Amino acid sequence: MRLIHVVGARPNFVKMAPLYQELEKRSAFKQTILHTGQHFDPEMYQVFFDQFGLPKPEIELGITGGSVNDQLARMLSAIDKILSNLEPSMIVVYGDVTSTLAAALVAVRYSHLLVHVEAGLRSFDNSMPEEINRIVVDRLAHRLYVTEQSGIDHLSTEGVDPGKVVFAGNIMIDSLYRYLSKTSPVTDIEPRLSDINGYGVLTLHRPGNVDNELRLRAIMDGIARVAQQFPIVMPIHPRTRGRCNEFGIALESIEGLILRDPLSYIDMLSLVKNASVVLTDSGGVQEETAALSIPCVTIRDNTERPATITCGANRLVAPHAEAIAGAVAEALKPGSDMSVPPLWDGNTASRIADDLLQQVWAMEHACA
């Protein structure tokens, strides 16, 4: 039985790797990786596959650049041709990126079994393209694997058949636990942190934060205040660098801010696991810090991952300098209680693989 994993953005690979490896242990599937090219960094591309022990994708569409709608249109056409030729039995999509939506829309046209890993998350902010993607894909999917209780609740409210929904846990955390032992001392990643007592990590890339000049300036003013207390390492996203250049925001002039090019997964994990605090607008980083019990300050008005807040690791903060500095101070107070959310235990991929095998058994017997 042919199963196609559709991936396109960096977090997709982190989620796919443990499931691909678990399914390789079982003989029921012929697995194919389809990479749309949505996020493609030639310098990081091979490193990613080497680090995760994944084969090079059999299908590479090379669809990169352009607007979201332009990418979506090109992906729909390209994926349609692929699926019509290969006729897979199952399509697995991950998260909420444009590649996920494109594959879902095509898969249902051919009546392929559509599997959504990381289903049910909701920010209730329809200005985010990812929110629209989540809602549409969850409506189309035949099997929905949920990371936290809020996902179960949202899908129930939306009328999704509960028989399609499985609380499997967080597959991102499978990768995190698997590769923790391969991390390096932080000074190997960033020598400027030698003889430093504590540091922070900053990731910033969401259009809502970086495409608005006033908002981006306010955020970086807050970061400048925090960086007066301890260094902040910022692996800078190309979109963020471009906007800072466009708006004349001189990041290099912020004392205590250490700028880096984007890092590989394991190098980034090396930085995060030893940080005193992490500031981010990334969904995945919120989850990783929660699993590691690292204080996290999320610079957003909302989060689709409320389990990271209820477990005590994460807090939301508005994009204002004083608010950011205050949230960091609050996060660093001693005695904060943190716990890891349920089923974020490193065994999610195994649970999903077992359930998919049951789906295969049911399909085969239904056709017998």
Short mmCIF file of C-alpha atoms in Angstrom, two decimals:
data_model
loop_
_atom_site.label_atom_id
_atom_site.label_comp_id
_atom_site.label_asym_id
_atom_site.label_seq_id
_atom_site.Cartn_x
_atom_site.Cartn_y
_atom_site.Cartn_z
CA MET A 1 0.00 0.00 0.00
CA ARG A 2 1.51 3.32 -1.08
CA LEU A 3 1.56 6.17 1.43
CA ILE A 4 2.74 9.65 0.45
CA HIS A 5 4.05 12.13 3.02
CA VAL A 6 3.60 15.70 1.76
CA VAL A 7 6.00 18.22 3.29
CA GLY A 8 7.12 21.70 2.36
CA ALA A 9 8.21 23.71 5.38
CA ARG A 10 10.90 23.07 7.96
CA PRO A 11 8.52 22.05 10.80
CA ASN A 12 6.95 19.45 8.49
CA PHE A 13 10.22 17.51 8.38
CA VAL A 14 10.51 17.54 12.17
CA LYS A 15 7.01 16.04 12.40
CA MET A 16 7.41 13.58 9.55
CA ALA A 17 10.74 12.05 10.58
CA PRO A 18 9.59 9.97 13.57
CA LEU A 19 6.49 8.69 11.76
CA TYR A 20 8.45 7.76 8.64
CA GLN A 21 10.90 5.82 10.80
CA GLU A 22 8.13 4.06 12.75
CA LEU A 23 6.34 3.05 9.56
CA GLU A 24 9.60 1.68 8.15
CA LYS A 25 9.53 -0.85 10.99
CA ARG A 26 6.21 -2.11 9.68
CA SER A 27 5.85 -3.74 6.29
CA ALA A 28 2.36 -2.51 5.38
CA PHE A 29 3.42 0.65 3.51
CA LYS A 30 5.55 1.73 0.59
CA GLN A 31 6.45 5.25 1.68
CA THR A 32 7.10 8.16 -0.65
CA ILE A 33 8.19 11.67 0.40
CA LEU A 34 6.86 14.55 -1.69
CA HIS A 35 8.62 17.86 -1.03
CA THR A 36 6.82 20.86 -2.51
CA GLY A 37 9.79 23.18 -2.04
CA GLN A 38 7.70 25.75 -0.14
CA HIS A 39 10.61 26.57 2.16
CA PHE A 40 13.88 25.72 0.49
CA ASP A 41 17.31 26.65 1.77
CA PRO A 42 19.98 24.91 -0.34
CA GLU A 43 22.53 25.17 2.47
CA MET A 44 20.21 23.56 5.04
CA TYR A 45 18.39 21.13 2.75
CA GLN A 46 20.76 18.16 2.84
CA VAL A 47 21.70 18.80 6.48
CA PHE A 48 18.08 18.32 7.45
CA PHE A 49 17.78 14.93 5.80
CA ASP A 50 21.17 13.82 7.09
CA GLN A 51 20.32 14.78 10.67
CA PHE A 52 16.97 13.01 10.60
CA GLY A 53 18.22 9.94 8.77
CA LEU A 54 15.63 10.40 6.02
CA PRO A 55 16.01 9.45 2.37
CA LYS A 56 16.03 12.22 -0.19
CA PRO A 57 12.47 12.92 -1.34
CA GLU A 58 11.48 10.87 -4.36
CA ILE A 59 9.39 13.79 -5.59
CA GLU A 60 10.61 17.39 -5.48
CA LEU A 61 8.29 20.00 -6.97
CA GLY A 62 10.60 22.99 -6.47
CA ILE A 63 7.73 25.39 -5.86
CA THR A 64 9.23 28.28 -3.95
CA GLY A 65 8.82 32.03 -3.92
CA GLY A 66 5.78 34.05 -4.95
CA SER A 67 2.70 34.90 -2.92
CA VAL A 68 0.78 32.38 -0.84
CA ASN A 69 -1.95 32.17 -3.49
CA ASP A 70 0.58 31.80 -6.28
CA GLN A 71 2.30 28.95 -4.44
CA LEU A 72 -1.05 27.30 -3.72
CA ALA A 73 -2.11 27.41 -7.37
CA ARG A 74 1.16 25.91 -8.58
CA MET A 75 1.08 23.22 -5.89
CA LEU A 76 -2.49 22.20 -6.71
CA SER A 77 -1.59 21.63 -10.35
CA ALA A 78 1.66 19.79 -9.63
CA ILE A 79 0.28 17.57 -6.85
CA ASP A 80 -2.75 16.73 -8.98
CA LYS A 81 -0.48 15.29 -11.68
CA ILE A 82 1.52 13.30 -9.14
CA LEU A 83 -1.47 11.75 -7.39
CA SER A 84 -3.22 10.88 -10.64
CA ASN A 85 -0.15 8.91 -11.73
CA LEU A 86 0.83 7.22 -8.47
CA GLU A 87 -2.66 6.48 -7.13
CA PRO A 88 -1.63 6.20 -3.46
CA SER A 89 -3.96 4.74 -0.86
CA MET A 90 -3.08 7.28 1.82
CA ILE A 91 -1.84 10.90 1.96
CA VAL A 92 -0.31 12.18 5.19
CA VAL A 93 -0.10 15.93 5.75
CA TYR A 94 1.41 17.81 8.67
CA GLY A 95 0.57 21.04 10.45
CA ASP A 96 -0.91 24.07 8.74
CA VAL A 97 1.28 25.33 5.91
CA THR A 98 0.29 25.99 2.29
CA SER A 99 1.67 22.60 1.22
CA THR A 100 -0.65 20.91 3.72
CA LEU A 101 -3.71 22.66 2.30
CA ALA A 102 -2.76 21.98 -1.32
CA ALA A 103 -2.25 18.27 -0.75
CA ALA A 104 -5.52 17.97 1.19
CA LEU A 105 -7.55 19.67 -1.55
CA VAL A 106 -6.15 17.36 -4.21
CA ALA A 107 -6.31 14.19 -2.10
CA VAL A 108 -10.06 14.41 -1.50
CA ARG A 109 -10.68 14.89 -5.23
CA TYR A 110 -9.20 11.45 -5.81
CA SER A 111 -10.88 9.95 -2.71
CA HIS A 112 -7.53 9.08 -1.14
CA LEU A 113 -7.50 8.51 2.61
CA LEU A 114 -6.34 11.86 4.00
CA VAL A 115 -4.48 11.83 7.31
CA HIS A 116 -3.82 15.06 9.22
CA VAL A 117 -1.07 14.98 11.84
CA GLU A 118 -1.43 17.89 14.31
CA ALA A 119 -5.15 18.41 13.86
CA GLY A 120 -7.60 20.52 15.85
CA LEU A 121 -5.38 23.47 16.80
CA ARG A 122 -7.15 26.83 16.67
CA SER A 123 -5.99 30.41 17.30
CA PHE A 124 -9.41 31.87 16.32
CA ASP A 125 -7.52 34.47 14.31
CA ASN A 126 -8.66 34.27 10.70
CA SER A 127 -6.12 36.88 9.65
CA MET A 128 -3.53 34.11 9.88
CA PRO A 129 -3.38 31.96 6.71
CA GLU A 130 -2.46 29.00 8.91
CA GLU A 131 -5.78 29.21 10.73
CA ILE A 132 -7.75 28.93 7.50
CA ASN A 133 -5.55 26.01 6.44
CA ARG A 134 -6.19 24.17 9.71
CA ILE A 135 -9.96 24.54 9.49
CA VAL A 136 -10.18 23.41 5.86
CA VAL A 137 -7.81 20.45 6.23
CA ASP A 138 -9.57 19.22 9.37
CA ARG A 139 -12.89 19.37 7.57
CA LEU A 140 -11.52 17.23 4.72
CA ALA A 141 -9.39 14.73 6.67
CA HIS A 142 -10.49 11.15 7.25
CA ARG A 143 -8.13 10.59 10.20
CA LEU A 144 -7.15 13.40 12.56
CA TYR A 145 -4.31 13.02 15.05
CA VAL A 146 -4.56 15.58 17.85
CA THR A 147 -1.74 16.92 20.03
CA GLU A 148 -3.65 18.28 23.03
CA GLN A 149 -7.10 18.32 24.65
CA SER A 150 -8.03 21.66 23.08
CA GLY A 151 -7.87 19.97 19.68
CA ILE A 152 -10.41 17.36 20.76
CA ASP A 153 -12.67 20.10 22.08
CA HIS A 154 -12.44 22.25 18.94
CA LEU A 155 -13.16 19.40 16.55
CA SER A 156 -16.12 18.32 18.65
CA THR A 157 -17.52 21.87 18.61
CA GLU A 158 -17.11 21.97 14.83
CA GLY A 159 -19.06 18.77 14.40
CA VAL A 160 -16.23 16.51 13.26
CA ASP A 161 -17.11 12.83 13.66
CA PRO A 162 -15.36 11.77 16.91
CA GLY A 163 -14.67 8.39 15.35
CA LYS A 164 -12.16 10.09 13.04
CA VAL A 165 -10.26 11.79 15.86
CA VAL A 166 -7.37 10.25 17.82
CA PHE A 167 -5.59 11.92 20.74
CA ALA A 168 -2.10 10.72 19.80
CA GLY A 169 0.14 13.30 21.49
CA ASN A 170 2.72 15.67 20.03
CA ILE A 171 4.92 14.21 17.32
CA MET A 172 7.26 17.23 17.43
CA ILE A 173 8.29 16.07 20.87
CA ASP A 174 9.24 12.64 19.51
CA SER A 175 11.95 14.33 17.45
CA LEU A 176 12.99 16.53 20.35
CA TYR A 177 13.54 13.61 22.73
CA ARG A 178 15.18 11.51 20.03
CA TYR A 179 17.81 14.11 19.19
CA LEU A 180 18.53 15.65 22.59
CA SER A 181 21.46 13.27 23.02
CA LYS A 182 22.99 14.58 19.78
CA THR A 183 23.05 18.21 20.86
CA SER A 184 26.33 20.06 21.38
CA PRO A 185 27.65 22.30 24.16
CA VAL A 186 26.21 25.73 23.60
CA THR A 187 29.66 27.30 23.22
CA ASP A 188 30.29 25.02 20.22
CA ILE A 189 27.24 26.58 18.57
CA GLU A 190 27.88 30.15 19.70
CA PRO A 191 31.40 30.84 21.07
CA ARG A 192 30.35 34.35 22.16
CA LEU A 193 28.42 32.74 25.01
CA SER A 194 31.63 31.62 26.73
CA ASP A 195 31.82 32.77 30.36
CA ILE A 196 28.22 33.98 30.21
CA ASN A 197 25.86 33.31 33.11
CA GLY A 198 22.56 32.84 31.30
CA TYR A 199 21.27 33.83 27.88
CA GLY A 200 18.05 34.02 25.90
CA VAL A 201 17.00 32.85 22.45
CA LEU A 202 14.78 34.82 20.07
CA THR A 203 12.93 33.57 16.98
CA LEU A 204 10.71 35.97 15.04
CA HIS A 205 9.17 35.38 11.64
CA ARG A 206 5.37 35.74 11.53
CA PRO A 207 4.11 38.30 9.02
CA GLY A 208 1.85 39.84 11.66
CA ASN A 209 4.95 40.76 13.66
CA VAL A 210 7.61 41.51 11.09
CA ASP A 211 5.66 43.05 8.19
CA ASN A 212 4.33 45.91 10.35
CA GLU A 213 7.06 48.48 10.92
CA LEU A 214 5.65 49.94 14.14
CA ARG A 215 5.04 46.48 15.60
CA LEU A 216 8.50 45.22 14.64
CA ARG A 217 10.19 48.32 16.10
CA ALA A 218 8.29 47.91 19.36
CA ILE A 219 9.29 44.26 19.60
CA MET A 220 12.96 44.99 18.98
CA ASP A 221 12.84 47.83 21.54
CA GLY A 222 11.64 45.25 24.05
CA ILE A 223 14.38 42.84 23.03
CA ALA A 224 16.95 45.62 23.48
CA ARG A 225 15.75 46.08 27.07
CA VAL A 226 16.05 42.36 27.81
CA ALA A 227 19.47 42.18 26.14
CA GLN A 228 20.76 44.70 28.70
CA GLN A 229 20.37 41.92 31.31
CA PHE A 230 21.85 38.98 29.37
CA PRO A 231 22.72 38.14 25.75
CA ILE A 232 19.95 37.20 23.32
CA VAL A 233 20.86 34.87 20.46
CA MET A 234 18.71 35.49 17.38
CA PRO A 235 18.93 33.05 14.46
CA ILE A 236 17.36 35.46 12.02
CA HIS A 237 14.71 34.40 9.54
CA PRO A 238 15.23 35.71 5.98
CA ARG A 239 11.83 37.44 6.06
CA THR A 240 12.73 39.25 9.30
CA ARG A 241 16.15 40.31 8.01
CA GLY A 242 14.57 41.66 4.86
CA ARG A 243 11.96 43.69 6.74
CA CYS A 244 14.55 45.10 9.15
CA ASN A 245 16.64 46.23 6.20
CA GLU A 246 13.56 47.73 4.53
CA PHE A 247 12.49 49.61 7.66
CA GLY A 248 16.00 50.73 8.61
CA ILE A 249 16.04 48.77 11.88
CA ALA A 250 19.73 48.27 12.70
CA LEU A 251 19.76 45.00 14.58
CA GLU A 252 23.57 45.03 14.73
CA SER A 253 23.41 48.15 16.89
CA ILE A 254 21.42 46.43 19.67
CA GLU A 255 23.94 45.74 22.43
CA GLY A 256 23.71 42.17 23.68
CA LEU A 257 21.86 40.85 20.61
CA ILE A 258 23.82 38.06 18.89
CA LEU A 259 22.68 37.55 15.31
CA ARG A 260 23.02 34.19 13.58
CA ASP A 261 22.01 32.76 10.25
CA PRO A 262 19.30 30.08 10.46
CA LEU A 263 20.50 26.99 12.33
CA SER A 264 20.01 23.30 11.75
CA TYR A 265 17.44 21.53 13.93
CA ILE A 266 20.03 20.00 16.27
CA ASP A 267 22.05 23.20 16.63
CA MET A 268 18.86 25.13 17.41
CA LEU A 269 17.89 22.49 19.95
CA SER A 270 21.33 22.84 21.54
CA LEU A 271 20.69 26.55 22.02
CA VAL A 272 17.13 26.24 23.30
CA LYS A 273 17.68 23.45 25.82
CA ASN A 274 20.27 25.50 27.73
CA ALA A 275 18.55 28.89 27.51
CA SER A 276 17.30 30.82 30.52
CA VAL A 277 14.32 32.03 28.51
CA VAL A 278 13.08 31.82 24.93
CA LEU A 279 11.16 34.58 23.13
CA THR A 280 9.28 33.53 20.01
CA ASP A 281 6.28 33.80 17.74
CA SER A 282 6.71 30.20 16.54
CA GLY A 283 4.20 27.49 17.38
CA GLY A 284 6.78 24.72 17.38
CA VAL A 285 9.15 26.57 19.70
CA GLN A 286 6.30 27.04 22.19
CA GLU A 287 5.88 23.26 22.24
CA GLU A 288 9.58 22.44 22.49
CA THR A 289 10.12 24.79 25.43
CA ALA A 290 7.08 23.33 27.20
CA ALA A 291 8.49 19.81 26.80
CA LEU A 292 11.86 20.99 28.13
CA SER A 293 10.35 23.13 30.93
CA ILE A 294 12.15 26.21 29.60
CA PRO A 295 10.34 29.52 30.25
CA CYS A 296 8.87 30.85 27.02
CA VAL A 297 7.50 34.30 26.17
CA THR A 298 5.34 34.24 23.05
CA ILE A 299 5.08 37.60 21.31
CA ARG A 300 1.60 37.16 19.88
CA ASP A 301 -1.97 38.13 20.64
CA ASN A 302 -3.08 34.49 20.68
CA THR A 303 -1.83 30.92 20.51
CA GLU A 304 -3.28 27.79 18.97
CA ARG A 305 -1.33 25.78 21.57
CA PRO A 306 -2.97 26.61 24.92
CA ALA A 307 -1.51 23.50 26.56
CA THR A 308 1.83 25.31 26.64
CA ILE A 309 0.24 28.00 28.82
CA THR A 310 -1.74 25.76 31.15
CA CYS A 311 1.37 23.65 31.78
CA GLY A 312 3.09 26.77 33.12
CA ALA A 313 5.89 27.13 30.56
CA ASN A 314 4.49 29.76 28.22
CA ARG A 315 2.96 33.22 28.46
CA LEU A 316 1.55 35.51 25.81
CA VAL A 317 2.68 39.12 25.57
CA ALA A 318 1.65 42.06 23.42
CA PRO A 319 4.25 43.60 21.09
CA HIS A 320 5.18 46.46 23.40
CA ALA A 321 8.63 47.08 24.80
CA GLU A 322 7.60 47.36 28.45
CA ALA A 323 5.29 44.37 28.21
CA ILE A 324 8.02 42.18 26.71
CA ALA A 325 10.57 43.16 29.35
CA GLY A 326 8.00 42.60 32.09
CA ALA A 327 6.98 39.18 30.74
CA VAL A 328 10.60 38.05 30.67
CA ALA A 329 11.10 39.20 34.26
CA GLU A 330 7.96 37.30 35.29
CA ALA A 331 9.07 34.17 33.41
CA LEU A 332 12.41 34.16 35.20
CA LYS A 333 10.99 34.34 38.70
CA PRO A 334 12.06 31.28 40.69
CA GLY A 335 9.52 28.73 41.82
CA SER A 336 7.36 28.61 38.70
CA ASP A 337 5.51 25.31 38.42
CA MET A 338 5.80 23.62 35.03
CA SER A 339 4.60 20.26 33.79
CA VAL A 340 4.75 18.49 30.44
CA PRO A 341 1.35 18.17 28.70
CA PRO A 342 -0.21 14.69 28.48
CA LEU A 343 1.17 12.30 25.83
CA TRP A 344 4.07 14.57 24.99
CA ASP A 345 6.22 11.56 25.81
CA GLY A 346 8.17 10.70 22.68
CA ASN A 347 5.85 7.85 21.66
CA THR A 348 3.36 9.69 19.44
CA ALA A 349 4.72 8.31 16.16
CA SER A 350 4.37 4.76 17.43
CA ARG A 351 0.74 5.38 18.41
CA ILE A 352 -0.03 6.90 15.01
CA ALA A 353 1.71 4.08 13.13
CA ASP A 354 -0.24 1.45 15.07
CA ASP A 355 -3.50 3.26 14.36
CA LEU A 356 -2.70 3.59 10.65
CA LEU A 357 -2.09 -0.15 10.50
CA GLN A 358 -5.54 -0.67 11.97
CA GLN A 359 -6.96 1.62 9.28
CA VAL A 360 -5.23 -0.47 6.61
CA TRP A 361 -6.66 -3.66 8.10
CA ALA A 362 -10.15 -2.13 8.10
CA MET A 363 -9.78 -0.97 4.47
CA GLU A 364 -8.59 -4.37 3.31
CA HIS A 365 -11.41 -6.21 5.06
CA ALA A 366 -13.98 -3.72 3.77
CA CYS A 367 -12.85 -4.54 0.22
CA ALA A 368 -12.72 -8.33 0.80
#
